[in-house]
Coordinates of C-alpha atoms in Angstrom, one line a residue:
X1 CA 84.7 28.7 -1.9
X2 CA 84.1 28.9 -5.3
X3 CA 80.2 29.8 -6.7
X4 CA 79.0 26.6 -8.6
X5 CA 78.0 28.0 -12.1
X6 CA 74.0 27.6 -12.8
X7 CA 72.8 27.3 -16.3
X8 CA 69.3 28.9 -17.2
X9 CA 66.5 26.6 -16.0
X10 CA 64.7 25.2 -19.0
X11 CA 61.1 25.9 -19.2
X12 CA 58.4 22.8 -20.9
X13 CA 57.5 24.3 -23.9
X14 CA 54.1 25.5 -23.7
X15 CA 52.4 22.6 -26.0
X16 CA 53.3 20.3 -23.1
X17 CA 52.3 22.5 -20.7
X18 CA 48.9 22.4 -22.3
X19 CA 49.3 19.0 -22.8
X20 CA 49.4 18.3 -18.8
X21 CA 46.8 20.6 -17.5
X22 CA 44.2 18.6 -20.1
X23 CA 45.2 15.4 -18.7
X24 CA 45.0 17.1 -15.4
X25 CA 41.8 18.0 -15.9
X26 CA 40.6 14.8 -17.0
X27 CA 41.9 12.7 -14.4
X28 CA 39.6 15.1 -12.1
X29 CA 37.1 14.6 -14.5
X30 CA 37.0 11.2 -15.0
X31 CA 37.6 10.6 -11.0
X32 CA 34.4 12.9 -10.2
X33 CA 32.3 11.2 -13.0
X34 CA 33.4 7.9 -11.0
X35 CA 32.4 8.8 -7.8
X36 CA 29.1 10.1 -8.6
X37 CA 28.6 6.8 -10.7
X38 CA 29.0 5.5 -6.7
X39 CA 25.2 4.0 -5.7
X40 CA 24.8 6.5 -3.0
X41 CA 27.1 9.2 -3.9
X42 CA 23.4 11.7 -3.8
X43 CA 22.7 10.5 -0.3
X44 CA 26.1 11.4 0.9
X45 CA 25.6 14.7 -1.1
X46 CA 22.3 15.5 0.6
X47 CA 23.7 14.9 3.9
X48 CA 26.7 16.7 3.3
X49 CA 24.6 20.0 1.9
X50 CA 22.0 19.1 4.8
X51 CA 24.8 19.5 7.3
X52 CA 26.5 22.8 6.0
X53 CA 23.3 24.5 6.0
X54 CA 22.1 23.8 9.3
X55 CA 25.9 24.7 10.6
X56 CA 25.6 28.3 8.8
X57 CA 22.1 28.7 9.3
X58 CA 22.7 28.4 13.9
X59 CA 26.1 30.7 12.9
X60 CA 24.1 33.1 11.4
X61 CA 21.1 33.6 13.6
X62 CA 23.6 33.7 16.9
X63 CA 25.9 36.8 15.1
X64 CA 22.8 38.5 14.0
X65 CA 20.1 38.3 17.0
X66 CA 22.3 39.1 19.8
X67 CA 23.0 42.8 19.4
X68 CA 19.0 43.3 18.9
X69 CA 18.4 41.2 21.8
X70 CA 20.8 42.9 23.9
X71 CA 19.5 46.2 22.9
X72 CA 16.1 45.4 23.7
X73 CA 17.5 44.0 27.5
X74 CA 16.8 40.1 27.1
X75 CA 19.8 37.5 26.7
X76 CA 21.9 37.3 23.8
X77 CA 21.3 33.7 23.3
X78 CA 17.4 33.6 23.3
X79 CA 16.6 33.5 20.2
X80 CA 19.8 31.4 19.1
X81 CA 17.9 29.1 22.1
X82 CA 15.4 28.5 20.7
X83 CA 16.6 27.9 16.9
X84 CA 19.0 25.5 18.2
X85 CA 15.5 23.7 19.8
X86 CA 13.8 23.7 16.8
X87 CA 16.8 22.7 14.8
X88 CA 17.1 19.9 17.6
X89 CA 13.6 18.8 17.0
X90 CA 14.3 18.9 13.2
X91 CA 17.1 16.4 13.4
X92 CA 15.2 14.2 15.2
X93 CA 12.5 14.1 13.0
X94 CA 14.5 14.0 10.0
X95 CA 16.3 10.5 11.7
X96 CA 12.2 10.0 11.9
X97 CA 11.0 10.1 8.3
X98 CA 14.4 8.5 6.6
X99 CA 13.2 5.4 8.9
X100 CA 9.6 5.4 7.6
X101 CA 9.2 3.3 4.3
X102 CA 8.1 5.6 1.6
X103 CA 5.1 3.7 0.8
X104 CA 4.1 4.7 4.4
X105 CA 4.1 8.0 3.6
X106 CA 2.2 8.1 0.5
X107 CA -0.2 6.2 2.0
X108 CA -0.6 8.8 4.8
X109 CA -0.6 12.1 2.3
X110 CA -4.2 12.1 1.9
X111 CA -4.9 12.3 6.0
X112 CA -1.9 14.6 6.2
X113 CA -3.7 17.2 3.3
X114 CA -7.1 16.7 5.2
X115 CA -5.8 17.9 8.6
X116 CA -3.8 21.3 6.8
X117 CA -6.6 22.1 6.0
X118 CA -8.8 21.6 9.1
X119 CA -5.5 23.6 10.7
X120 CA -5.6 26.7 8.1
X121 CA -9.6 26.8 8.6
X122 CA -9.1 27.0 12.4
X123 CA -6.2 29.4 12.6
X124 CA -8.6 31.8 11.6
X125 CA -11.0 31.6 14.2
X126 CA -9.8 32.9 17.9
X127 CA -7.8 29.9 18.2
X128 CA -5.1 31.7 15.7
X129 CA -3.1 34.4 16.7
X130 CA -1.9 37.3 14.9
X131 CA 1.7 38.3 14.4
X132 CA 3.6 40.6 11.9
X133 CA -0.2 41.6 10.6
X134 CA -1.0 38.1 9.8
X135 CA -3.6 35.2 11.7
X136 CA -1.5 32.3 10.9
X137 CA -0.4 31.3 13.9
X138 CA -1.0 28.9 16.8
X139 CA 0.4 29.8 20.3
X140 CA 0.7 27.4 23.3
X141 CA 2.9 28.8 25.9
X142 CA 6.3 30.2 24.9
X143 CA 6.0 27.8 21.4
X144 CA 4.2 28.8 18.2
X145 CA 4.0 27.0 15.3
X146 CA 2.2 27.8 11.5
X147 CA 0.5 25.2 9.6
X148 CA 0.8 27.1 6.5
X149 CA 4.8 25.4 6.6
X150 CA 3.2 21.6 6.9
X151 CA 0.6 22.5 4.1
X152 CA 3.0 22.8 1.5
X153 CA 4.7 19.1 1.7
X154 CA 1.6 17.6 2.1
X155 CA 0.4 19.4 -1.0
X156 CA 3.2 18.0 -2.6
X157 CA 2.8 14.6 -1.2
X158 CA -0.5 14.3 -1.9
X159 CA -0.9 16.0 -5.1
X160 CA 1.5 13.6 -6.6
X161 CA 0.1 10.6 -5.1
X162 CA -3.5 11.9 -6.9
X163 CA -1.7 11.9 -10.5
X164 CA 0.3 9.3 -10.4
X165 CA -2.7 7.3 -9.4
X166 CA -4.9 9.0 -11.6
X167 CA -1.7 9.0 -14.8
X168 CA -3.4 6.9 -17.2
X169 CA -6.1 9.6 -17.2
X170 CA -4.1 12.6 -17.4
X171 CA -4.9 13.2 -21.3
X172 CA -8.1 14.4 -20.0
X173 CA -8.1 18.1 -18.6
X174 CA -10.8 16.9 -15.8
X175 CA -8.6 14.3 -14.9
X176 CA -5.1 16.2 -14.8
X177 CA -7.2 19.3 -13.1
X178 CA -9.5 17.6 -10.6
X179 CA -8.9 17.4 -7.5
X180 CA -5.7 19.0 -7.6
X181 CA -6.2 22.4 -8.3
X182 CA -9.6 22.7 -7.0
X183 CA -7.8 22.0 -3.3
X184 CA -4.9 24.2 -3.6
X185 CA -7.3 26.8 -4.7
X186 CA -8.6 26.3 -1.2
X187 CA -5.7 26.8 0.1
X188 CA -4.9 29.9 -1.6
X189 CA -8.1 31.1 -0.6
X190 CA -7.4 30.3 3.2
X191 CA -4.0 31.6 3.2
X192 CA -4.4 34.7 1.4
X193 CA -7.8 35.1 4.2
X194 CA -4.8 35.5 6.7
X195 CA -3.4 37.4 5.0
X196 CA 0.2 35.7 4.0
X197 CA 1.3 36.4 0.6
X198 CA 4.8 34.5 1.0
X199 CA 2.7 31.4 1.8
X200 CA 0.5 31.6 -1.1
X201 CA 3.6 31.8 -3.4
X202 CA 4.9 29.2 -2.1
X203 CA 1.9 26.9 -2.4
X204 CA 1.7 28.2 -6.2
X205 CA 5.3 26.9 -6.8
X206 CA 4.7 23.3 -5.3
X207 CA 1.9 23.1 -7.7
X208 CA 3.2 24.9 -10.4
X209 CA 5.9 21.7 -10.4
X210 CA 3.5 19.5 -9.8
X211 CA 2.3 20.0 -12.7
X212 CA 5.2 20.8 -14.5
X213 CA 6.4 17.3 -13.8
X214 CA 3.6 15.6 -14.6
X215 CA 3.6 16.6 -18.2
X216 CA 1.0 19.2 -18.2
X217 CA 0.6 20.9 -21.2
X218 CA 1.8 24.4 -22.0
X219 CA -1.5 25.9 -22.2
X220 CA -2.4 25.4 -18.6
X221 CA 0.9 27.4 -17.6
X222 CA 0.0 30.3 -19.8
X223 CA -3.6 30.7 -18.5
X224 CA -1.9 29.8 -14.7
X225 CA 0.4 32.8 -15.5
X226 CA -2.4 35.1 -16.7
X227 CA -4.2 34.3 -13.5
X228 CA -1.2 34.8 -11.4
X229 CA -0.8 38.5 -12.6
X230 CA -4.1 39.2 -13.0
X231 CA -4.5 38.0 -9.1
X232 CA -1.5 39.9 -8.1
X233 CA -2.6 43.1 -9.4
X234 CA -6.1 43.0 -8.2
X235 CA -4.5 42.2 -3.9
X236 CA -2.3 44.4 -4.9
X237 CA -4.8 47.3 -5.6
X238 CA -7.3 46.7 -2.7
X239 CA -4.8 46.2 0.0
X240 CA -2.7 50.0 1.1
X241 CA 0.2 47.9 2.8
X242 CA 0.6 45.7 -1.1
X243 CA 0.6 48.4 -3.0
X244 CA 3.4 49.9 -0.9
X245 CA 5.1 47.2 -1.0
X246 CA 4.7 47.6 -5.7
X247 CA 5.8 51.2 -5.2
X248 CA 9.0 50.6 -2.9
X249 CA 10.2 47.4 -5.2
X250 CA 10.4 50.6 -7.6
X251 CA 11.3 53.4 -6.0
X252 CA 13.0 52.4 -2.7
X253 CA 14.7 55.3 -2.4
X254 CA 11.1 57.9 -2.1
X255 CA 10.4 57.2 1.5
X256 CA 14.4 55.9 2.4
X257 CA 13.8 56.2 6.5
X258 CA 9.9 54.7 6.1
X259 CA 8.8 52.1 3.2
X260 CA 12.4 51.7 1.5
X261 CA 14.2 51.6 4.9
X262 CA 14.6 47.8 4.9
X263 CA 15.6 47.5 1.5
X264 CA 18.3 50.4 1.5
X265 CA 19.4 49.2 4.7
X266 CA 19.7 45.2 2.9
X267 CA 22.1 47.1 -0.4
X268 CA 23.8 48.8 2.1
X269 CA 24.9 45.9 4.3
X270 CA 25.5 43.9 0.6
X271 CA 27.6 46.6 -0.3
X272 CA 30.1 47.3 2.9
X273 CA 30.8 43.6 2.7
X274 CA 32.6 44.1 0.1
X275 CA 34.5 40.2 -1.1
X276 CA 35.8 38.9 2.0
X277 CA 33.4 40.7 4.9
X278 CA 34.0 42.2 7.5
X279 CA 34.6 39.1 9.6
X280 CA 32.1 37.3 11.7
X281 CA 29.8 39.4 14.2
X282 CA 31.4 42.5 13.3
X283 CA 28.5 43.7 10.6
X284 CA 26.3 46.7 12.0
X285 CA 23.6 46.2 10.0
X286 CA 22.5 44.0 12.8
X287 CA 22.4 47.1 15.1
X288 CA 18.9 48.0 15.0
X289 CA 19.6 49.2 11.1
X290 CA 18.2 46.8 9.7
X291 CA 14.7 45.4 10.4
X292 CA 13.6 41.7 10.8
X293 CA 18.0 41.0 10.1
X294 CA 17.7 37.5 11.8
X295 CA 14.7 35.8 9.8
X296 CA 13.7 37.6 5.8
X297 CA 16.9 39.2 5.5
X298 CA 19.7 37.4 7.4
X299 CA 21.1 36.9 3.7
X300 CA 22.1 40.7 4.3
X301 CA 24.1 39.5 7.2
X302 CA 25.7 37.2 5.7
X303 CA 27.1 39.5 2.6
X304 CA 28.0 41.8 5.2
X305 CA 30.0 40.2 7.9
X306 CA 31.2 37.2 5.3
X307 CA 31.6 38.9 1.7
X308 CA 31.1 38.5 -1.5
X309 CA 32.8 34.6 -0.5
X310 CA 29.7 34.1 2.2
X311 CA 27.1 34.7 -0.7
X312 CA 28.7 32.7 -3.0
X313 CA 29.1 29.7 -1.1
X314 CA 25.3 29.7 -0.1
X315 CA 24.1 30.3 -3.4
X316 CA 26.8 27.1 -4.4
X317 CA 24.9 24.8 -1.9
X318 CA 21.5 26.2 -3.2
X319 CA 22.8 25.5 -6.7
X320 CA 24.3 21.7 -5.8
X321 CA 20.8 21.1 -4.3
X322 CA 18.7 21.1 -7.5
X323 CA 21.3 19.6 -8.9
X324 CA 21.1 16.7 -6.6
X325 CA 17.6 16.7 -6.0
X326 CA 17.0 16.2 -10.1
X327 CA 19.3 13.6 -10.2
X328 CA 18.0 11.7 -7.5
X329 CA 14.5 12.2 -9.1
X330 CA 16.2 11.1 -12.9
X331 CA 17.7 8.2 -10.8
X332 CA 14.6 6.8 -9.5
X333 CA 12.1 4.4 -11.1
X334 CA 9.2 4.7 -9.1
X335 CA 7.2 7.4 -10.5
X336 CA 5.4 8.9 -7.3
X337 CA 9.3 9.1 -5.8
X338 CA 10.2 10.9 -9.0
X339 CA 7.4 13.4 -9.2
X340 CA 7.7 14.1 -5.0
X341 CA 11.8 14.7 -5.0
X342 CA 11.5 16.8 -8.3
X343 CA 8.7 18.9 -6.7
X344 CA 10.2 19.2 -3.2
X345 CA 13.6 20.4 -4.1
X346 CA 12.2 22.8 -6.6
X347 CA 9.6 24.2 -3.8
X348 CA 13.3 24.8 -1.5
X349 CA 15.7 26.4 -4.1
X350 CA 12.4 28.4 -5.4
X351 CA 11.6 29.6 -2.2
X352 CA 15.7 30.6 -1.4
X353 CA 15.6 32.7 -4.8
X354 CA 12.8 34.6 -3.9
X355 CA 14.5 35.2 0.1
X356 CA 17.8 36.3 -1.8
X357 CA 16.1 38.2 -4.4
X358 CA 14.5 40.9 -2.8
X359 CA 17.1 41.0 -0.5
X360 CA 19.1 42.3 -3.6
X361 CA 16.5 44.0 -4.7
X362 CA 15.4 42.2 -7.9
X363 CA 12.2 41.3 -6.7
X364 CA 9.2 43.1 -4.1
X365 CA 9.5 41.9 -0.3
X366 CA 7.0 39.3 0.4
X367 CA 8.4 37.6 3.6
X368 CA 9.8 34.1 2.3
X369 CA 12.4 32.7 4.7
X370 CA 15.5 31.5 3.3
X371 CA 15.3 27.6 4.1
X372 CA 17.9 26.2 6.7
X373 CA 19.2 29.9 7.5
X374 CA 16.2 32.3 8.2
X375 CA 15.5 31.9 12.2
X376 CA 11.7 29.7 12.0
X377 CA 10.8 27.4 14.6
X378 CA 8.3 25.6 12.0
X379 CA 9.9 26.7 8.6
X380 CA 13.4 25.3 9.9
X381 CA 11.7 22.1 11.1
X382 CA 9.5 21.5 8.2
X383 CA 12.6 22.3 5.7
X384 CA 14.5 19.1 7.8
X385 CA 11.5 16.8 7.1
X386 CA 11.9 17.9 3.5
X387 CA 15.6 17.0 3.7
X388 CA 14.6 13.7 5.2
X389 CA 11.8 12.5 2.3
X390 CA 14.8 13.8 0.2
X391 CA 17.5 11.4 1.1
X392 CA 14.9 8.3 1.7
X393 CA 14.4 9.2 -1.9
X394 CA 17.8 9.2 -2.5
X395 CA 18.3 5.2 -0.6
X396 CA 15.8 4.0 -2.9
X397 CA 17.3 4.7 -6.1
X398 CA 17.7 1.3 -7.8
X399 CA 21.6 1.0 -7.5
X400 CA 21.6 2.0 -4.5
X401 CA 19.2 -0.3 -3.5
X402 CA 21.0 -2.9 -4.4
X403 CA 23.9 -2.0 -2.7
X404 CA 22.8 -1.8 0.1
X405 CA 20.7 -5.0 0.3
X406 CA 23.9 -7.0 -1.1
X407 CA 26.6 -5.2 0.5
X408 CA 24.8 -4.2 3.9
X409 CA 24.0 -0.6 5.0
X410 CA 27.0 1.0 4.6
X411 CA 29.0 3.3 7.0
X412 CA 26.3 5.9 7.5
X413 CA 23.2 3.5 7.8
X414 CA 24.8 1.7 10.4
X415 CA 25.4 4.4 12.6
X416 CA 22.2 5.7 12.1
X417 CA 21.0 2.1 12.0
X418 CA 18.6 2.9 9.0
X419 CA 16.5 -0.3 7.8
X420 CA 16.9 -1.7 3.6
X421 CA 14.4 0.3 1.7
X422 CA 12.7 -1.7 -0.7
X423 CA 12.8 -2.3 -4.3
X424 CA 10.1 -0.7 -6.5
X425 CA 7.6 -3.3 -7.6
X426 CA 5.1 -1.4 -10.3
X427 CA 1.5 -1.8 -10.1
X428 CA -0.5 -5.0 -11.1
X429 CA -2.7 -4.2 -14.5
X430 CA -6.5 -4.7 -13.4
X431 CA -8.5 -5.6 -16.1
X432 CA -11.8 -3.6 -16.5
X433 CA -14.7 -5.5 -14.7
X434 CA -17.0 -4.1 -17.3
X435 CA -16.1 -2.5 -20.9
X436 CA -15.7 1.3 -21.0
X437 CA -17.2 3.8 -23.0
X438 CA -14.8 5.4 -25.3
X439 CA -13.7 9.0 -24.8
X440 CA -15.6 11.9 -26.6
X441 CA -14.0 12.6 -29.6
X442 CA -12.3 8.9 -30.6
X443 CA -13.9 6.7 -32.5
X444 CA -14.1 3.2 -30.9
X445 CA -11.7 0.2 -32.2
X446 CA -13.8 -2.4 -34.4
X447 CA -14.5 -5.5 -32.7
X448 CA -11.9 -8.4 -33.8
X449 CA -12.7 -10.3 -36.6
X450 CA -13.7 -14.2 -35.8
X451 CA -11.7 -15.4 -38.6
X452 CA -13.2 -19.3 -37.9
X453 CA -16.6 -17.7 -38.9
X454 CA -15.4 -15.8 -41.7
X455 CA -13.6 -18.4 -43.3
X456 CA -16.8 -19.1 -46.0
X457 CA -17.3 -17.8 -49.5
X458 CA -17.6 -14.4 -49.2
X459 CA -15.2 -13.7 -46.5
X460 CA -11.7 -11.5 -47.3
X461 CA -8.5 -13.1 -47.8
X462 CA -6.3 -13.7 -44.9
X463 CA -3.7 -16.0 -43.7
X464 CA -6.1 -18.5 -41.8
X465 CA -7.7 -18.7 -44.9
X466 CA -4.7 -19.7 -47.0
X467 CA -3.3 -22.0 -44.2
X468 CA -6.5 -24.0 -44.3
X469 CA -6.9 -24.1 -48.2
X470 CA -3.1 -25.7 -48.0
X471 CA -3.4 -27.6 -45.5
X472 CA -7.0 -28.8 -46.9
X473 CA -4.8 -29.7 -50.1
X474 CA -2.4 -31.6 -48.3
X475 CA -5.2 -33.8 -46.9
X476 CA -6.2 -34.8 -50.0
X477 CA -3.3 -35.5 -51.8
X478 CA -2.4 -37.9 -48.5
X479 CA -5.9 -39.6 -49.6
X480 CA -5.1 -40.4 -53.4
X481 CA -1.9 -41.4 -52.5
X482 CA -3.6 -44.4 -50.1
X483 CA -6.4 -45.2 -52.4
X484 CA -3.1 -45.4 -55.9
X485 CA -1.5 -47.5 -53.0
X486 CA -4.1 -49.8 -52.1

């Protein structure tokens, strides 16, 4: 046999290969720019984010409470159990709230803010119980649940309902304050009685984007943000446990087997992941090393037993949330569905930076769950009613509206067998019954002119004037025509 000479394979010059990853890169380009044109390319989005999360979140809370569980005697599975119920209960209120027409629901946020706050007032009597050195719970039998979770969405429900009700007024301060602020005050005060620092945060974020989202004015943010440090010094310095929390943000590493324990023990776990983990359920952080592993910092766990990869694809579905969420509140025309999906999905990637950053140490421990993952019963359940308003919010974005009421429900909706939402109709304009006095400040507008009445000698020049004076010409001009005719 005879070896068949080969010439040297000829390489594309480099211009061309150039050339073809650019139009590589815009076919994926323009393709992806297509499908999220689609009408309900955010809903599918939502779902699909909804999904992952609630997928890695069980995962997560199985591979880190079993060794503590075992250690301590009981099952393996008993607190995965009772996620998996919660997250159960969850789905099935999430089918719940897409079903319920929006308008429903703002209708029902002012009843919904009333009864938080009867709950957070009684939670504090005997009828509250007190875990983890906070009275913010209620117990019935092997189920507990914490109304400080419900309090934040109907915050957010409410308080936009309020100004977007009250937005022709919002130039005012009283108007764009009152009664926002003066109720979440109350709830500060009632949350912070418990006390539960990660609540009260998280009721300051929802109404920091509240207002942010309204259009407030910079002003109010810089005397919120005086307030805020101001009131964070002051609990910090008259409570022993707050201020040890301030001194082990700083110095972990003074007290590392009392204080700084957890947060040693969180770097630590972050840092034997390494980039691809150690593989699921082999971590040993989890191993009575780390406390409270399964709920604040099960982002720990998940650096360690699925790397640097594991972080990164969280912090990617955080990321493609506020993405989606601010789109779907951009999208929207009705303003009460802008301000609500704006504020809600800031309120949920918000609350996940906080979880994640004092896990890594860039900020003090205050016992925020990360949303979808932490173990909850009522944080997991309320987060799923969240991701419910979300993707109604998404279905009644106008395209999408009329997709589906022209094209039928689509593939999803008719397995879940969800009804049309309904087009946004704005507001009739009322007329004042009576005039209204003018603002303080403004001058009011002068009456309008009767120009029939000031049509005599004296009156200004205008174009009624002129058009009768020509028109008064004509006339006679018409007559002495008639009377040379005659």
């Amino acid at each position: 046999m005879t070896a068949v000479d080969r010439g040297p394979v000829e390489r594309p010059p480099r211009a061309q290969r150039r050339t073809g990853r650019a139009k590589r890169v815009v076919v994926v380009r323009t393709s992806l720019t297509a499908w999220l044109g689609r009408p309900l390319a955010d809903f599918h989005l939502l779902l699909a984010i909804f999904g992952m999360l609630t997928a890695i979140g069980l995962i997560m809370v199985l591979s880190a409470s079993a060794p503590g569980e075992v250690a301590e005697g009981a099952s393996a599975y008993s607190v995965f159990k009772k996620q998996l119920l919660y997250v159960g209960v969850g789905a099935v209120m999430f089918l719940i709230v897409l079903r319920i027409p929006l308008r429903k629901i703002r209708d029902g946020s002012t009843m919904a803010m009333l009864v938080c706050v009867i709950l957070l007032v009684l939670v504090l009597t005997p009828l509250g119980t007190v875990a983890g050195g906070a009275q913010s719970w209620f117990t019935v039998g092997p189920v507990s649940f914490q109304p400080i979770e419900p309090a934040k969405l109907a915050l957010a429900l409410w308080g936009a309902h309020v100004l977007v009700t009250k937005r022709a007024l919002l130039d005012q301060y009283r108007h764009l304050l009152v009664p926002v602020v003066p109720v979440a005050m109350l709830l500060f005060a009632l949350v912070m009685l418990q006390p539960d620092l990660g609540g009260t945060i998280t009721l300051a974020v929802v109404l920091m984007g509240l207002l942010w989202f309204v259009g407030a004015p910079m002003r109010i943010f810089g005397v919120i943000a005086i307030a805020a440090v101001t009131g964070a010094l002051v609990l910090a310095l008259t409570a022993v446990y707050r201020l040890k929390r301030v001194q082990t943000f700083l110095d972990p590493w003074s007290d590392p087997q009392g204080d700084g324990l957890q947060a040693l023990q969180a770097l630590y776990a972050l840092a034997e992941g390494g980039f691809f983990g150690k593989g699921l359920t082999n971590g040993s952080s989890k191993w009575r090393y780390l406390p409270n592993v399964h709920s604040d910092f099960i982002f720990a766990v998940i650096g360690e037993e699925l790397g640097f990869i594991g972080c990164l694809l969280v912090l990617g579905l955080f990321a493609l949330l506020a993405v989606v969420g601010l789109r779907i509140a951009a999208r929207n025309t009705d303003p009460w569905i802008r301000m609500v999906s704006a504020t809600l999905t800031v309120w949920l990637v918000a609350q996940a930076a906080i979880n994640i950053g004092y896990v890594v140490q860039l900020l003090p421990v205050t016992g925020i769950t990360l949303p979808m993952i932490s173990s909850g019963g009522t944080s997991v359940v309320t987060t799923m009613v969240v991701f419910g308003i979300l993707a109604s919010c998404a279905r009644h974005e106008p395209e999408a509206v009329s997709a589906l009421r022209s094209l039928g429900p689509g593939r999803v909706g008719g397995v879940l067998k969800l009804p049309a939402p309904e087009a946004y109709k704005p507001p009739p304009k009322r007329r004042p019954s009576r005039p209204s006095t003018p603002p303080r400040g403004r001058k009011a507008a002068p009456p309008p002119v009767d120009e029939r009445r000031m049509a005599g000698r004296h009156a200004p020049p205008s174009e009624y004037r002129r058009r009768e004076s020509r028109k008064a010409g004509q006339d006679r001009d018409v007559r002495s025509r008639r009377r040379d005719g005659r």
